Amino acid sequence: PPNRMRVGLVCTLRLPSDAPGKVVDSFLRYHLGKGFSHVWLFFDDPEDRSLPQALRFPSSSVTAIAWTDKEKEQMWKDKCPETLARLGGLDITRAQVTARQMLNAELALQDALGCEDQSIATSERQNRRVDYLLHIDIDELFYTSKKNVVPHFEALERRGIDHMTYANHEGIPEACNVKDYFKEVTLFRVNHLTLPLSSGVKEGMNFFAKRTNHHQYMLFYDNGKSAVRVVRNTHPASVHSWSLPPKVNTGPSKRRPRKGVSFADPRSLDLKNLVALSDLDGTSHTDRIEEPCILHYPCCGYFWLRSKYQILGDFPPEWISPGSENTETTENELGSSSNLCPGEKSRRIKIQPSLHLDARAAYIHDQKQETGGNTNKGLSLRSLFDDQILLSDQLRIKALIKAGVCRRVTSVQQSLRNDLCLSGCFDVKFVKDTQKVELKDDMPTYTQKSSRSTPSFVQKTAADPGQDARLDYGMTREQTETSEQEIKENGEMLDKSWLLAQISKNYL
């Protein structure tokens, strides 16, 4: 129906030339099958070999863009001059992928808004019109066990929620060789800001924190991803959130925008906007994961870890966020962690010691060793993967699931493998191939080292596989190189954020 709620998705991606499987195909099938009306894909590399996977979908459902660098920069200057200026100019976009992601997200939002132009053909205008726009990466899914996402966004509209942030949960690889992580990975580390207060949860969190050099529970981000109502004068505040105008016009009169968040984040304590998703639209918990949520599949397989840091290269050790605008709505009112003054340009945030920086250093170290330019000993990327990312011991996994910090989510895998994703879609029909396109489905095979199948920080204490395992937190030799003070401080920060989030949520 013409007036049916429409939800869009935007993603900037770049896959390695030897990427196996059909990750883009799975990404599109899943989201279109869940009721997303339109997907904007911005290929960071115009010669990306996964582009044919996107072109098989009709333009009424998928807009696949593969501009050259010159074309991208011209579009950003023409269409997003304010955001580009607040980021710091084109030089920033050449060095920071997050800057390119934000600018592309704004282009997608403007394209959806441009569909209000009456000069555009009615059918084309309807195809790209969306009411809400979600910004995620190619290694993420907007997960819900329900058949369609539309009722959820209709509930947001009824509540007057213009910006909704969803908790993210991290996929954990159980094997070294993974082709399509959407089809193969089913184990997830539950975001600690959503976990209940219990001794079992505390024990499970410590297990993961003790694995890493920097006492990390979540290996990458933990502050969620957001969908925004498509209204004018909306801009990305970061890759995680959006900046809305002081007033939005979504009804008979203008009103102040309202933000919702599904978890209590102690960095902003945006408690007045905390939304219980189960109360919003009758959604429920799936194995203790409140949904909808973001399923994040970072580095799920050694190939994907190596490819990620090969593409990123020797990236600057800092995050970037655009400066704020001269608007009546402050950053704090919109729940952003930025403390910029109005009109200030981009903010650079130093990346703290983390697995992300360790992986960058390990990849560079490996490259130098391969070319004979480095004989110094150091942490290899493979060792980092085996010791801090991979979790293949099923006895340990059983203990972590029982503790409550890990959950199995198999419905994504089942729907993709059984080709059920598009069964409920209204009008998605594949474009007939005008030429044969060979999609690469093989990959380099990496041996799963038996000596690392049970890492040194895990001790089997169960008498037989039917018994629960005890989680032992002994540190590896590599981890002892990190100062005890840093480990103590990071551990205290993790405990405090988890505790504060749950006290706030339970109090409310």
PDB file of C-alpha atoms in Angstrom, residues 349-452:
ATOM      1  CA  ILE A 349      39.285  10.907  20.008  1.00  0.00           C
ATOM      2  CA  LYS A 350      42.383   8.861  20.770  1.00  0.00           C
ATOM      3  CA  ILE A 351      41.797   5.123  20.546  1.00  0.00           C
ATOM      4  CA  GLN A 352      42.728   3.586  23.862  1.00  0.00           C
ATOM      5  CA  PRO A 353      44.934   0.445  24.031  1.00  0.00           C
ATOM      6  CA  SER A 354      42.706  -2.334  22.726  1.00  0.00           C
ATOM      7  CA  LEU A 355      42.518  -5.435  20.575  1.00  0.00           C
ATOM      8  CA  HIS A 356      41.785  -3.128  17.616  1.00  0.00           C
ATOM      9  CA  LEU A 357      45.207  -1.479  17.908  1.00  0.00           C
ATOM     10  CA  ASP A 358      46.908  -4.780  18.747  1.00  0.00           C
ATOM     11  CA  ALA A 359      45.495  -6.303  15.540  1.00  0.00           C
ATOM     12  CA  ARG A 360      46.763  -3.382  13.484  1.00  0.00           C
ATOM     13  CA  ALA A 361      50.246  -3.782  14.978  1.00  0.00           C
ATOM     14  CA  ALA A 362      50.160  -7.568  14.528  1.00  0.00           C
ATOM     15  CA  TYR A 363      49.191  -7.307  10.856  1.00  0.00           C
ATOM     16  CA  ILE A 364      51.969  -4.779  10.164  1.00  0.00           C
ATOM     17  CA  HIS A 365      54.409  -7.019  12.058  1.00  0.00           C
ATOM     18  CA  ASP A 366      53.398 -10.044   9.959  1.00  0.00           C
ATOM     19  CA  GLN A 367      53.782  -8.102   6.708  1.00  0.00           C
ATOM     20  CA  LYS A 368      57.270  -6.982   7.608  1.00  0.00           C
ATOM     21  CA  GLN A 369      58.248 -10.515   8.547  1.00  0.00           C
ATOM     22  CA  GLU A 370      56.894 -11.894   5.271  1.00  0.00           C
ATOM     23  CA  THR A 371      59.012  -9.421   3.298  1.00  0.00           C
ATOM     24  CA  GLY A 372      62.060 -10.002   5.471  1.00  0.00           C
ATOM     25  CA  GLY A 373      62.010  -6.477   6.799  1.00  0.00           C
ATOM     26  CA  ASN A 374      61.435  -7.380  10.439  1.00  0.00           C
ATOM     27  CA  THR A 375      63.135 -10.045  12.524  1.00  0.00           C
ATOM     28  CA  ASN A 376      61.825  -8.801  15.867  1.00  0.00           C
ATOM     29  CA  LYS A 377      59.524 -11.061  17.813  1.00  0.00           C
ATOM     30  CA  GLY A 378      56.019  -9.802  18.332  1.00  0.00           C
ATOM     31  CA  LEU A 379      52.407 -10.853  18.571  1.00  0.00           C
ATOM     32  CA  SER A 380      51.305 -12.391  15.272  1.00  0.00           C
ATOM     33  CA  LEU A 381      47.801 -11.856  13.935  1.00  0.00           C
ATOM     34  CA  ARG A 382      47.202 -15.596  13.960  1.00  0.00           C
ATOM     35  CA  SER A 383      48.167 -15.842  17.633  1.00  0.00           C
ATOM     36  CA  LEU A 384      45.845 -12.954  18.441  1.00  0.00           C
ATOM     37  CA  PHE A 385      42.987 -14.692  16.633  1.00  0.00           C
ATOM     38  CA  ASP A 386      43.570 -18.055  18.286  1.00  0.00           C
ATOM     39  CA  ASP A 387      44.015 -16.708  21.818  1.00  0.00           C
ATOM     40  CA  GLN A 388      41.596 -13.773  21.980  1.00  0.00           C
ATOM     41  CA  ILE A 389      38.882 -14.226  19.317  1.00  0.00           C
ATOM     42  CA  LEU A 390      38.398 -17.904  18.480  1.00  0.00           C
ATOM     43  CA  LEU A 391      36.440 -20.040  20.948  1.00  0.00           C
ATOM     44  CA  SER A 392      36.206 -23.649  19.754  1.00  0.00           C
ATOM     45  CA  ASP A 393      35.974 -25.618  22.992  1.00  0.00           C
ATOM     46  CA  GLN A 394      32.350 -26.746  23.280  1.00  0.00           C
ATOM     47  CA  LEU A 395      32.676 -27.501  26.990  1.00  0.00           C
ATOM     48  CA  ARG A 396      33.712 -23.911  27.634  1.00  0.00           C
ATOM     49  CA  ILE A 397      30.905 -22.628  25.419  1.00  0.00           C
ATOM     50  CA  LYS A 398      28.367 -24.649  27.363  1.00  0.00           C
ATOM     51  CA  ALA A 399      29.609 -23.091  30.603  1.00  0.00           C
ATOM     52  CA  LEU A 400      29.420 -19.578  29.163  1.00  0.00           C
ATOM     53  CA  ILE A 401      25.882 -20.095  27.864  1.00  0.00           C
ATOM     54  CA  LYS A 402      24.864 -21.375  31.284  1.00  0.00           C
ATOM     55  CA  ALA A 403      26.508 -18.342  32.889  1.00  0.00           C
ATOM     56  CA  GLY A 404      24.307 -16.130  30.705  1.00  0.00           C
ATOM     57  CA  VAL A 405      26.943 -14.153  28.823  1.00  0.00           C
ATOM     58  CA  CYS A 406      26.704 -16.141  25.569  1.00  0.00           C
ATOM     59  CA  ARG A 407      23.634 -17.049  23.543  1.00  0.00           C
ATOM     60  CA  ARG A 408      22.859 -19.119  20.486  1.00  0.00           C
ATOM     61  CA  VAL A 409      20.936 -17.396  17.707  1.00  0.00           C
ATOM     62  CA  THR A 410      20.252 -19.928  14.970  1.00  0.00           C
ATOM     63  CA  SER A 411      17.266 -18.417  13.176  1.00  0.00           C
ATOM     64  CA  VAL A 412      19.451 -16.259  10.880  1.00  0.00           C
ATOM     65  CA  GLN A 413      21.459 -19.287   9.799  1.00  0.00           C
ATOM     66  CA  GLN A 414      18.341 -21.396   9.287  1.00  0.00           C
ATOM     67  CA  SER A 415      16.498 -18.815   7.210  1.00  0.00           C
ATOM     68  CA  LEU A 416      19.494 -18.143   4.970  1.00  0.00           C
ATOM     69  CA  ARG A 417      20.406 -21.789   4.501  1.00  0.00           C
ATOM     70  CA  ASN A 418      16.818 -22.763   3.768  1.00  0.00           C
ATOM     71  CA  ASP A 419      16.368 -19.777   1.446  1.00  0.00           C
ATOM     72  CA  LEU A 420      13.416 -18.509   3.498  1.00  0.00           C
ATOM     73  CA  CYS A 421      14.494 -14.882   3.764  1.00  0.00           C
ATOM     74  CA  LEU A 422      12.578 -13.497   0.804  1.00  0.00           C
ATOM     75  CA  SER A 423       9.516 -15.682   1.208  1.00  0.00           C
ATOM     76  CA  GLY A 424       7.497 -12.893   2.822  1.00  0.00           C
ATOM     77  CA  CYS A 425       8.763 -10.073   0.623  1.00  0.00           C
ATOM     78  CA  PHE A 426       6.242  -8.143  -1.456  1.00  0.00           C
ATOM     79  CA  ASP A 427       7.989  -7.391  -4.718  1.00  0.00           C
ATOM     80  CA  VAL A 428      11.615  -8.563  -4.707  1.00  0.00           C
ATOM     81  CA  LYS A 429      12.396 -10.408  -7.913  1.00  0.00           C
ATOM     82  CA  PHE A 430      15.892 -11.155  -9.052  1.00  0.00           C
ATOM     83  CA  VAL A 431      17.191  -9.502 -12.182  1.00  0.00           C
ATOM     84  CA  LYS A 432      18.000 -12.031 -14.868  1.00  0.00           C
ATOM     85  CA  ASP A 433      21.709 -12.210 -15.513  1.00  0.00           C
ATOM     86  CA  THR A 434      22.521 -10.552 -18.817  1.00  0.00           C
ATOM     87  CA  GLN A 435      26.008 -11.955 -18.559  1.00  0.00           C
ATOM     88  CA  LYS A 436      27.528 -14.747 -16.570  1.00  0.00           C
ATOM     89  CA  VAL A 437      29.176 -13.440 -13.416  1.00  0.00           C
ATOM     90  CA  GLU A 438      31.418 -15.856 -11.594  1.00  0.00           C
ATOM     91  CA  LEU A 439      31.034 -15.413  -7.853  1.00  0.00           C
ATOM     92  CA  LYS A 440      34.056 -16.584  -5.925  1.00  0.00           C
ATOM     93  CA  ASP A 441      33.103 -19.212  -3.369  1.00  0.00           C
ATOM     94  CA  ASP A 442      36.482 -20.529  -2.291  1.00  0.00           C
ATOM     95  CA  MET A 443      38.913 -19.103   0.195  1.00  0.00           C
ATOM     96  CA  PRO A 444      42.404 -19.632   1.552  1.00  0.00           C
ATOM     97  CA  THR A 445      42.302 -22.516   4.009  1.00  0.00           C
ATOM     98  CA  TYR A 446      43.968 -21.953   7.359  1.00  0.00           C
ATOM     99  CA  THR A 447      44.889 -24.850   9.580  1.00  0.00           C
ATOM    100  CA  GLN A 448      43.240 -24.772  12.975  1.00  0.00           C
ATOM    101  CA  LYS A 449      46.165 -25.353  15.279  1.00  0.00           C
ATOM    102  CA  SER A 450      45.459 -28.214  17.646  1.00  0.00           C
ATOM    103  CA  SER A 451      47.812 -26.746  20.236  1.00  0.00           C
ATOM    104  CA  ARG A 452      45.511 -23.740  20.471  1.00  0.00           C
TER     105      ARG A 452
END
